[in-house]
Short mmCIF file of C-alpha atoms in Angstrom, two decimals:
data_model
loop_
_atom_site.label_atom_id
_atom_site.label_comp_id
_atom_site.label_asym_id
_atom_site.label_seq_id
_atom_site.Cartn_x
_atom_site.Cartn_y
_atom_site.Cartn_z
CA MET A 122 129.33 126.62 107.91
CA SER A 123 125.97 125.82 109.34
CA LEU A 124 123.10 124.56 107.55
CA PRO A 125 119.93 126.86 106.79
CA LEU A 126 117.19 125.79 108.97
CA LYS A 127 114.84 123.86 106.81
CA HIS A 128 110.91 124.30 107.40
CA GLU A 129 108.00 122.57 105.51
CA TYR A 130 111.03 122.49 102.84
CA ASP A 131 109.78 120.85 99.40
CA VAL A 132 112.21 118.37 97.87
CA GLU A 133 111.59 119.43 94.15
CA THR A 134 111.57 123.25 94.66
CA GLY A 135 114.61 125.50 94.35
CA SER A 136 116.32 126.10 97.47
CA PRO A 137 119.37 128.60 99.00
CA VAL A 138 122.82 128.65 97.28
CA GLY A 139 125.51 127.93 99.66
CA GLU A 140 129.23 128.89 99.34
CA LYS A 141 131.14 126.03 98.04
CA GLY A 142 131.12 122.12 97.08
CA ASN A 143 131.33 119.99 94.19
CA LEU A 144 129.09 117.05 95.57
CA PRO A 145 126.12 116.70 97.99
CA VAL A 146 127.18 117.37 101.48
CA TYR A 147 126.28 114.67 103.57
CA ALA A 148 125.30 116.77 106.65
CA ASP A 149 125.16 114.50 109.69
CA ASP A 150 125.86 111.57 111.20
CA THR A 151 123.04 109.22 110.09
CA GLY A 152 124.40 110.11 106.25
CA ALA A 153 120.73 111.68 105.44
CA VAL A 154 121.50 114.26 102.63
CA PRO A 155 119.28 117.86 103.18
CA GLY A 156 117.76 118.80 99.93
CA GLU A 157 119.29 122.16 100.36
CA SER A 158 122.44 121.10 99.98
CA PHE A 159 122.23 119.91 96.22
CA THR A 160 122.68 123.67 95.19
CA TYR A 161 125.60 125.04 97.35
CA GLY A 162 128.58 126.70 96.19
CA ASN A 163 129.27 127.79 92.09
CA SER A 164 130.31 124.52 90.86
CA THR A 165 128.69 123.14 87.17
CA TYR A 166 126.75 120.72 89.60
CA ALA A 167 125.46 123.22 91.96
CA LYS A 168 124.32 125.26 88.53
CA ILE A 169 123.10 122.67 87.18
CA GLN A 170 121.00 121.32 90.33
CA ARG A 171 119.56 125.42 90.70
CA PHE A 172 118.69 125.21 87.12
CA ALA A 173 116.52 122.13 87.97
CA GLY A 174 114.94 123.38 90.92
CA LYS A 175 113.67 126.41 89.45
CA TYR A 176 111.47 124.04 87.42
CA ARG A 177 110.85 121.49 90.01
CA ILE A 178 112.65 118.45 88.89
CA GLU A 179 113.78 116.17 91.43
CA GLN A 180 117.46 117.00 92.77
CA ARG A 181 118.36 113.95 95.11
CA GLY A 182 119.25 111.18 93.60
CA ILE A 183 121.06 108.12 95.58
CA GLU A 184 121.52 110.19 98.69
CA ARG A 185 119.46 109.39 102.03
CA VAL A 186 116.55 111.44 102.41
CA PRO A 187 116.08 113.14 105.65
CA GLU A 188 113.35 112.30 107.88
CA ASP A 189 111.88 115.78 107.99
CA GLU A 190 112.13 115.81 104.07
CA ARG A 191 109.53 112.39 104.07
CA THR A 192 106.63 114.20 103.65
CA ASP A 193 104.38 111.75 101.46
CA LYS A 194 101.97 110.47 103.38
CA GLY A 195 99.83 108.97 100.88
CA LEU A 196 99.58 105.41 101.24
CA TYR A 197 97.42 105.05 98.38
CA LYS A 198 99.79 106.47 96.00
CA ILE A 199 102.11 103.29 96.44
CA GLY A 200 99.12 101.06 95.28
CA THR A 201 98.21 103.32 92.27
CA MET A 202 102.06 103.48 90.95
CA TRP A 203 102.12 99.65 91.00
CA CYS A 204 98.77 99.49 89.61
CA ALA A 205 99.41 101.62 86.83
CA ALA A 206 102.91 100.03 85.95
CA ASN A 207 101.12 96.71 85.46
CA MET A 208 97.69 97.60 83.87
CA VAL A 209 99.49 97.72 80.51
CA VAL A 210 99.66 95.86 77.31
CA SER A 211 102.83 94.54 78.22
CA SER A 212 101.19 91.99 80.97
CA PHE A 213 98.18 91.26 78.64
CA ALA A 214 100.79 89.95 76.33
CA ILE A 215 102.22 87.63 79.51
CA GLY A 216 98.87 86.00 79.96
CA ALA A 217 98.41 85.56 75.97
CA LEU A 218 101.80 83.41 75.76
CA ALA A 219 100.33 80.35 77.68
CA ILE A 220 98.73 79.11 74.46
CA PRO A 221 100.73 79.88 71.50
CA VAL A 222 104.17 79.53 73.26
CA PHE A 223 103.34 76.94 75.78
CA ASP A 224 100.45 74.78 74.68
CA LEU A 225 98.55 74.91 77.94
CA GLY A 226 94.60 74.70 78.63
CA PHE A 227 92.85 77.54 80.03
CA VAL A 228 92.37 76.43 83.68
CA ASP A 229 95.78 75.55 84.37
CA SER A 230 97.12 78.61 82.92
CA LEU A 231 94.62 80.18 85.20
CA LEU A 232 96.08 78.78 87.90
CA THR A 233 99.42 79.30 87.18
CA ILE A 234 98.98 83.16 86.78
CA PHE A 235 97.13 83.55 89.90
CA PHE A 236 99.10 81.59 92.07
CA ILE A 237 102.79 82.34 90.64
CA ASN A 238 101.81 85.77 90.77
CA ILE A 239 101.24 85.84 94.43
CA LEU A 240 104.57 84.27 94.92
CA ALA A 241 106.40 86.33 92.55
CA ILE A 242 105.22 89.94 93.81
CA PHE A 243 106.06 88.96 97.71
CA PRO A 244 109.97 90.20 97.51
CA VAL A 245 108.61 93.51 95.95
CA CYS A 246 106.15 93.93 98.88
CA PHE A 247 108.81 93.28 101.19
CA PHE A 248 111.50 95.49 100.02
CA SER A 249 108.73 98.38 99.51
CA THR A 250 108.75 98.47 103.39
CA PHE A 251 112.39 99.43 103.50
CA GLY A 252 111.68 102.90 101.79
CA PRO A 253 110.01 104.73 104.73
CA ARG A 254 112.40 102.99 107.33
CA PHE A 255 115.84 103.73 105.91
CA GLY A 256 114.80 106.77 102.91
CA LEU A 257 117.36 104.73 100.41
CA ARG A 258 117.11 103.71 97.32
CA GLN A 259 116.93 100.16 96.47
CA MET A 260 120.47 99.90 94.88
CA VAL A 261 121.58 101.72 97.95
CA LEU A 262 120.15 99.51 100.37
CA SER A 263 121.96 96.39 98.37
CA ARG A 264 124.94 97.60 99.75
CA PHE A 265 124.37 96.04 102.80
CA TYR A 266 123.86 92.41 101.05
CA PHE A 267 126.58 92.68 98.40
CA GLY A 268 128.98 95.27 99.79
CA PHE A 269 130.24 98.69 98.41
CA TYR A 270 132.12 97.33 95.50
CA GLY A 271 130.13 94.17 94.90
CA VAL A 272 126.77 96.09 94.28
CA LYS A 273 128.00 97.19 91.55
CA LEU A 274 127.54 93.78 89.87
CA ILE A 275 124.00 94.28 90.69
CA ALA A 276 123.76 97.45 89.22
CA VAL A 277 124.89 96.28 85.85
CA PHE A 278 122.33 93.54 85.49
CA ASN A 279 119.58 96.09 86.53
CA VAL A 280 120.94 98.66 84.11
CA LEU A 281 120.45 95.96 81.34
CA ALA A 282 117.12 95.16 82.83
CA CYS A 283 115.59 98.50 82.50
CA VAL A 284 117.06 99.45 79.65
CA GLY A 285 116.34 96.20 77.70
CA TRP A 286 112.89 95.78 78.79
CA SER A 287 112.67 99.64 78.38
CA SER A 288 113.16 98.90 74.99
CA VAL A 289 111.44 95.77 74.45
CA ASN A 290 107.96 97.61 75.78
CA VAL A 291 108.29 100.33 73.43
CA ILE A 292 108.63 98.25 70.34
CA VAL A 293 105.47 96.76 71.34
CA GLY A 294 103.47 100.07 71.99
CA ALA A 295 105.17 101.01 68.48
CA GLN A 296 103.73 97.68 67.23
CA LEU A 297 100.42 98.70 68.59
CA PHE A 298 100.44 102.59 66.70
CA ASN A 299 101.65 100.38 63.12
CA ALA A 300 98.39 98.25 63.62
CA VAL A 301 95.84 101.41 63.99
CA ASN A 302 97.80 103.10 61.06
CA SER A 303 100.64 101.15 58.85
CA ASN A 304 101.75 104.35 57.59
CA VAL A 305 103.15 105.10 61.08
CA PRO A 306 106.69 103.97 61.28
CA GLY A 307 108.14 102.21 64.09
CA TRP A 308 110.59 104.72 65.05
CA ALA A 309 107.73 107.29 65.24
CA GLY A 310 105.91 105.54 67.60
CA ILE A 311 109.08 104.62 69.67
CA ILE A 312 109.94 108.27 70.16
CA ILE A 313 106.51 109.27 70.97
CA ILE A 314 106.49 106.84 73.96
CA ALA A 315 110.12 107.34 74.99
CA ALA A 316 109.62 111.69 74.98
CA CYS A 317 106.56 111.15 76.87
CA THR A 318 108.20 108.54 79.88
CA PHE A 319 111.31 111.15 79.91
CA ILE A 320 109.06 113.93 80.51
CA VAL A 321 107.64 112.25 83.25
CA THR A 322 110.29 110.29 84.69
CA CYS A 323 112.67 113.68 84.43
CA PHE A 324 110.80 115.44 86.93
CA GLY A 325 111.24 112.77 89.59
CA TYR A 326 109.43 111.26 92.21
CA LYS A 327 106.32 113.38 92.86
CA VAL A 328 105.46 113.77 88.84
CA VAL A 329 105.80 109.84 88.70
CA HIS A 330 103.70 109.13 91.32
CA ALA A 331 101.39 111.89 90.32
CA TYR A 332 101.24 110.42 86.46
CA GLU A 333 100.64 106.65 87.95
CA PHE A 334 98.11 107.86 89.97
CA TYR A 335 95.78 108.71 87.04
CA SER A 336 97.13 106.71 84.13
CA TRP A 337 96.00 103.33 85.41
CA ILE A 338 92.17 104.52 85.11
CA PRO A 339 91.74 104.79 81.28
CA CYS A 340 93.89 101.66 81.02
CA PHE A 341 91.45 99.39 83.17
CA ILE A 342 88.44 100.99 81.64
CA ILE A 343 89.69 99.91 78.05
CA PHE A 344 90.33 96.57 79.47
CA LEU A 345 87.16 96.22 80.85
CA ILE A 346 85.94 97.26 77.18
CA VAL A 347 87.83 94.51 75.75
CA LEU A 348 86.40 92.19 78.05
CA GLY A 349 82.96 93.16 77.61
CA GLU A 350 83.55 92.99 73.27
CA PHE A 351 85.12 89.61 73.65
CA ALA A 352 82.37 87.91 75.93
CA HIS A 353 79.93 89.25 73.62
CA SER A 354 81.34 88.04 70.55
CA GLY A 355 81.44 84.54 72.03
CA GLN A 356 84.53 83.63 70.76
CA PHE A 357 85.81 81.92 74.39
CA SER A 358 87.38 78.63 74.12
CA ASN A 359 87.81 76.38 77.47
CA LEU A 360 90.62 74.67 76.21
CA PRO A 361 91.31 71.72 77.91
CA MET A 362 94.48 71.03 79.91
CA ASN A 363 96.87 68.21 78.86
CA VAL A 364 98.68 65.52 81.11
CA GLY A 365 101.68 63.98 81.87
CA SER A 366 105.29 65.26 81.55
CA SER A 367 105.27 67.38 79.20
CA GLU A 368 102.01 69.67 80.73
CA ALA A 369 104.41 69.66 83.64
CA GLY A 370 107.43 71.23 81.51
CA SER A 371 105.04 73.58 80.03
CA VAL A 372 103.54 74.55 83.12
CA LEU A 373 107.18 75.17 84.43
CA SER A 374 107.98 77.23 81.33
CA PHE A 375 105.01 79.43 81.51
CA ALA A 376 105.40 80.05 85.44
CA ALA A 377 108.77 81.05 85.28
CA SER A 378 107.45 83.76 82.50
CA VAL A 379 104.75 85.03 84.89
CA PHE A 380 107.22 84.70 88.03
CA GLY A 381 109.92 86.83 86.09
CA PHE A 382 107.45 89.75 84.97
CA GLY A 383 106.00 90.13 88.50
CA THR A 384 109.01 89.98 90.73
CA GLY A 385 111.24 92.02 87.94
CA TRP A 386 110.06 95.24 90.67
CA THR A 387 112.00 93.97 93.21
CA SER A 388 115.18 95.76 92.40
CA TYR A 389 113.20 98.98 92.17
CA ALA A 390 111.09 98.15 95.27
CA ALA A 391 112.00 101.18 97.89
CA ASP A 392 112.82 103.83 95.32
CA TYR A 393 109.29 104.64 95.64
CA THR A 394 108.70 104.70 99.17
CA VAL A 395 111.69 106.55 100.37
CA TYR A 396 109.72 110.08 100.87
CA GLN A 397 107.33 107.85 103.22
CA PRO A 398 107.67 108.99 106.91
CA ALA A 399 109.81 106.38 109.19
CA ASN A 400 107.01 105.81 111.23
CA THR A 401 104.97 104.82 108.06
CA SER A 402 103.46 101.25 109.35
CA ARG A 403 105.37 98.44 107.41
CA THR A 404 102.17 96.10 106.98
CA GLN A 405 99.99 99.14 105.08
CA VAL A 406 102.98 99.60 102.77
CA PHE A 407 103.07 95.53 102.10
CA LEU A 408 99.25 95.60 101.76
CA TRP A 409 99.20 98.57 99.50
CA THR A 410 101.96 97.27 97.42
CA PHE A 411 100.65 93.86 97.15
CA GLY A 412 96.97 95.26 96.17
CA GLY A 413 98.54 97.56 93.54
CA LEU A 414 100.72 94.59 92.08
CA ILE A 415 98.35 91.62 91.78
CA PHE A 416 95.09 93.09 90.73
CA PRO A 417 96.44 94.31 87.64
CA LEU A 418 98.52 91.14 86.78
CA CYS A 419 96.07 88.56 87.21
CA PHE A 420 93.55 90.99 85.54
CA THR A 421 95.71 91.87 82.49
CA GLU A 422 97.31 88.01 82.13
CA MET A 423 94.16 86.38 82.80
CA LEU A 424 92.25 88.58 80.19
CA GLY A 425 94.94 88.07 77.75
CA LEU A 426 94.69 84.42 78.46
CA ALA A 427 90.74 84.22 77.82
CA VAL A 428 91.24 86.31 74.29
CA MET A 429 93.80 84.16 73.12
CA THR A 430 92.00 80.72 73.78
CA ALA A 431 89.84 82.26 70.44
CA SER A 432 93.31 82.05 68.49
CA ILE A 433 92.46 78.33 68.17
CA ASN A 434 89.33 78.05 66.38
CA THR A 435 88.87 81.79 65.05
CA PRO A 436 90.74 82.52 62.12
CA ALA A 437 90.64 86.05 62.36
CA TYR A 438 92.05 86.19 66.15
CA ALA A 439 94.97 83.64 64.63
CA THR A 440 95.40 85.75 61.73
CA GLY A 441 95.54 88.92 63.58
CA TYR A 442 98.07 87.58 66.27
CA THR A 443 100.31 86.05 63.23
CA GLU A 444 100.56 89.11 61.53
CA SER A 445 100.61 91.90 64.12
CA GLY A 446 100.98 90.47 67.42
CA ILE A 447 99.16 91.32 70.39
CA GLY A 448 98.24 94.41 68.81
CA GLY A 449 96.87 91.92 65.92
CA LEU A 450 95.22 89.97 68.49
CA LEU A 451 93.60 93.23 70.09
CA ALA A 452 92.48 94.75 66.80
CA ALA A 453 90.74 91.32 65.97
CA VAL A 454 88.45 91.90 69.35
CA LEU A 455 88.14 95.49 68.89
CA PHE A 456 88.14 96.60 64.87
CA PRO A 457 84.81 94.85 63.72
CA PRO A 458 82.48 96.12 66.62
CA LEU A 459 83.87 99.48 67.45
CA GLY A 460 85.62 100.76 64.26
CA ARG A 461 87.29 104.24 64.76
CA PHE A 462 86.48 104.00 68.41
CA GLY A 463 88.43 100.40 68.47
CA GLN A 464 91.59 102.08 67.05
CA PHE A 465 91.44 104.70 69.30
CA ILE A 466 91.48 102.44 72.35
CA LEU A 467 94.61 100.88 70.70
CA VAL A 468 96.45 103.99 70.57
CA ILE A 469 95.46 104.58 74.42
CA LEU A 470 96.78 101.01 75.35
CA ALA A 471 99.64 101.85 73.18
CA LEU A 472 100.58 104.90 75.41
CA SER A 473 99.90 102.54 78.39
CA ILE A 474 103.67 101.87 77.96
CA ILE A 475 104.51 104.90 79.42
CA GLY A 476 103.43 103.89 82.84
CA ASN A 477 105.07 100.86 82.44
CA ASN A 478 108.35 102.30 81.45
CA CYS A 479 108.62 105.01 83.91
CA PRO A 480 109.78 102.77 86.82
CA ASN A 481 112.44 101.38 84.57
CA ILE A 482 113.80 104.87 83.69
CA TYR A 483 113.64 106.59 86.99
CA SER A 484 114.86 103.80 88.58
CA LEU A 485 117.55 103.10 86.10
CA THR A 486 119.62 106.43 87.14
CA PHE A 487 120.25 105.38 90.49
CA SER A 488 121.50 102.09 89.17
CA LEU A 489 123.90 104.01 87.20
CA GLN A 490 125.01 106.29 90.28
CA VAL A 491 126.08 103.35 92.50
CA MET A 492 128.79 102.49 89.86
CA GLY A 493 131.13 105.11 91.25
CA ARG A 494 131.55 108.55 92.69
CA TRP A 495 132.02 110.20 89.39
CA THR A 496 128.47 108.65 88.31
CA GLN A 497 126.76 110.05 91.86
CA ALA A 498 128.26 113.48 90.80
CA VAL A 499 126.33 113.31 87.52
CA PRO A 500 122.59 114.73 88.55
CA ARG A 501 119.74 112.37 88.69
CA PHE A 502 117.56 113.96 85.73
CA ILE A 503 120.79 113.88 82.94
CA TRP A 504 121.33 109.89 83.77
CA THR A 505 117.22 109.90 82.64
CA PHE A 506 118.06 111.62 79.63
CA ILE A 507 120.94 109.43 78.66
CA GLY A 508 119.11 106.36 79.43
CA THR A 509 116.35 107.40 77.48
CA ILE A 510 118.57 108.22 74.43
CA VAL A 511 120.21 104.47 74.54
CA TYR A 512 117.19 102.47 74.71
CA CYS A 513 115.85 104.48 71.55
CA ALA A 514 119.09 103.73 70.17
CA ILE A 515 118.33 100.08 70.76
CA ALA A 516 114.59 99.95 70.02
CA ILE A 517 114.92 101.50 66.60
CA PRO A 518 116.99 99.17 65.01
CA GLY A 519 115.17 96.26 67.22
CA TYR A 520 111.70 97.08 65.84
CA SER A 521 112.53 95.67 62.51
CA HIS A 522 115.69 93.56 62.54
CA PHE A 523 116.46 92.19 66.14
CA GLU A 524 113.21 92.18 68.55
CA SER A 525 113.01 88.52 69.08
CA VAL A 526 116.86 88.57 70.02
CA LEU A 527 116.23 91.41 72.24
CA GLU A 528 113.33 89.77 74.06
CA ASN A 529 115.28 86.46 74.42
CA PHE A 530 118.33 87.80 75.74
CA MET A 531 116.29 90.15 78.57
CA LEU A 532 114.54 86.65 79.29
CA LEU A 533 117.92 85.14 79.82
CA ILE A 534 119.26 87.65 82.18
CA GLY A 535 116.35 87.80 84.24
CA TYR A 536 117.10 85.08 86.59
CA TRP A 537 119.20 87.59 88.21
CA LEU A 538 116.50 88.60 90.45
CA ALA A 539 115.90 85.06 91.48
CA ILE A 540 119.77 85.28 92.83
CA TYR A 541 119.42 88.69 94.22
CA GLU A 542 116.24 87.35 96.37
CA GLY A 543 118.51 84.50 97.47
CA ILE A 544 121.16 86.65 99.00
CA SER A 545 119.42 89.91 100.36
CA LEU A 546 116.57 87.49 101.94
CA PRO A 547 119.17 85.57 104.22
CA GLU A 548 121.35 87.97 105.13
CA HIS A 549 118.19 90.41 106.18
CA PHE A 550 116.97 87.48 108.37
CA PHE A 551 119.87 85.43 109.04
CA PHE A 552 122.74 87.80 109.68
CA LYS A 553 121.19 91.14 110.30
CA HIS A 554 118.09 89.77 112.69
CA GLY A 555 115.71 92.06 111.04
CA PHE A 556 115.63 95.87 110.71
CA THR A 557 117.29 96.51 113.79
CA GLY A 558 120.59 94.94 112.46
CA TYR A 559 121.26 98.17 109.83
CA ASP A 560 123.81 100.48 110.20
CA VAL A 561 122.17 102.86 107.99
CA SER A 562 124.77 105.81 108.79
CA ALA A 563 127.20 103.06 106.79
CA TYR A 564 125.64 103.18 103.30
CA MET A 565 128.17 105.07 101.80
CA ASP A 566 131.64 103.46 103.83
CA PRO A 567 133.04 100.38 102.46
CA THR A 568 134.98 99.47 105.45
CA ARG A 569 131.60 99.25 107.69
CA LEU A 570 129.50 97.33 105.00
CA PRO A 571 129.95 93.34 104.16
CA PRO A 572 133.15 92.93 102.08
CA GLY A 573 130.97 91.55 99.47
CA PHE A 574 133.32 88.21 98.79
CA ALA A 575 130.32 86.01 99.88
CA ALA A 576 127.59 87.81 98.06
CA VAL A 577 129.62 88.08 94.68
CA LEU A 578 130.44 84.28 95.14
CA ALA A 579 126.85 83.13 95.84
CA PHE A 580 125.85 85.00 92.72
CA CYS A 581 128.12 82.77 90.66
CA PHE A 582 126.62 79.66 92.26
CA GLY A 583 123.06 81.14 91.43
CA ILE A 584 124.16 81.43 87.80
CA PHE A 585 125.02 78.13 87.89
CA GLY A 586 121.82 76.97 89.43
CA ALA A 587 120.04 79.26 86.71
CA VAL A 588 122.26 77.44 83.77
CA MET A 589 121.27 73.97 85.21
CA GLY A 590 117.26 74.53 85.02
CA MET A 591 116.37 77.03 82.75
CA ALA A 592 114.88 76.34 79.58
CA GLN A 593 115.05 79.02 77.19
CA VAL A 594 115.02 79.57 73.35
CA TRP A 595 118.82 79.64 73.35
CA PHE A 596 119.62 77.33 75.62
CA ILE A 597 117.89 74.40 77.62
CA GLY A 598 119.75 73.15 80.68
CA PRO A 599 120.40 69.86 81.62
CA ILE A 600 118.13 69.32 84.43
CA GLY A 601 115.63 71.79 82.67
CA LYS A 602 115.92 69.17 79.88
CA LYS A 603 114.54 66.40 81.78
CA ILE A 604 111.65 67.71 82.59
CA GLY A 605 108.77 67.26 80.02
CA ASP A 606 109.61 66.99 76.43
CA PRO A 607 113.28 67.25 75.80
CA SER A 608 113.15 69.44 72.75
CA TYR A 609 111.69 72.20 74.94
CA GLY A 610 112.24 70.96 78.38
CA GLY A 611 110.47 72.50 81.96
CA ASP A 612 111.89 75.70 83.17
CA ILE A 613 113.35 75.71 86.48
CA GLY A 614 115.86 78.06 86.31
CA PHE A 615 114.32 80.39 88.76
CA PRO A 616 113.87 78.14 91.83
CA LEU A 617 117.23 76.39 91.25
CA ALA A 618 118.81 79.92 90.98
CA PHE A 619 117.30 80.91 94.50
CA ALA A 620 118.26 77.63 96.02
CA PHE A 621 121.86 77.93 94.70
CA ALA A 622 122.15 81.09 95.83
CA PHE A 623 120.42 81.03 99.13
CA ILE A 624 122.43 77.93 100.35
CA SER A 625 125.77 79.14 99.12
CA TYR A 626 125.69 82.39 100.69
CA CYS A 627 124.29 81.23 104.13
CA GLY A 628 127.51 79.02 104.33
CA LEU A 629 130.00 81.76 102.89
CA ARG A 630 128.52 84.75 104.64
CA THR A 631 129.07 82.72 107.79
CA LEU A 632 132.58 82.30 106.80
CA GLU A 633 132.80 86.01 105.94
CA LYS A 634 131.45 87.68 109.36
CA LYS A 635 133.91 85.20 111.28
CA HIS A 636 136.89 86.34 109.01
CA PHE A 637 136.31 89.88 108.67
CA GLY A 638 133.86 90.77 111.40
CA ARG A 639 131.30 92.46 109.17
#
């Protein structure tokens, strides 16, 4: 059976129907899959895909994108994508943590936010350049580091991260709704945000980029209003920084929170550049990603920090935060001077969670599809629906009963990203010697990919490093306990996780390549 000619084929429109087939046809020797092939045959899979094509729903999952379908040449979309995902109330909340949780001053917190964010987003920027080069999703690219079977371990952690943080984020959004109107139950706010997120992510790559292209603008305007009203109030307090070992421990722990939030996008990075042409400048992709991340992260986190300084000396701010969290803090800034308009602003900020959750739920599907051939046989948009149901089922009871437990659990598993980076980066630079070392046609062939033993063992060493250095509510590691106040410790779980994984992987991978030859 010959494939139909592809002229100006749109990846999200309907396409010709072939004669047979259950799974997508791997149509050429590079492993790229033409968009038309998803609808060939009379199988249930093909019928569902044809139905999706009628409504311009993206049909492609983890299959490699052919070069002639990589038609998204707008580099600015990469920047606006990440800008929208981070110009949100969740980022604001990260900056606000510096004072009530870590007892830091203003200047030391400000410097931590700036420098740690630069460090945190470098892996995201770097892996974003892989999308145009290979046309593969980030979890599929991870097969070149962890092997065909080892990557399933990484996918499990990514699924937990996607679902868990989506749950935490919608709870924050629902709390903002409740701060505006106490008659709005938590479950209603959760369902509103989740339903809107599902609609955007169901349609796929183009609609996600289109939504994020605009959604950051009203959020940015609102944060400017927050900045203006707060500056006008005169409640800012330049809190002095502390000194000694307790200050060092607090800075390290706050840095871990900032780093974990910023680098959390690493496992999604290439998903949002796979439709960029292969000849797209890697430097430009890197810079657009960097700009799209560093601006909203620094702006919102520094603003959250500044507003939180008022909670020390202003009872209204302290009461708002104590009773209603970040929603109450923002209400203290906006409601007195702006009244009803301030409430409207808070509703828009609640809806900003949609932009924050879109990458989580869109990329969740690719982690699920790499779990096995049967999960790949389930169309991407169906996994989007299932993922939405699951995180709502977690968030609705979590709103009232175990929000703090859920958030602490997510912070605990966040160290896996440092381990991921500690394995993937040396594989790329030392063992593959850059982009030319990838045989991209092998992405579906377990016998041509790394065996994965070195990566899985190094991952275990990385977990050990994280446990030794972490300082979390549930556990303080023996090394983390030696930094600062022993009751709280200082969190060096991320650097230790990276170092343990990096060093052990270099040794183990050398032995693995010598034994297996791949």
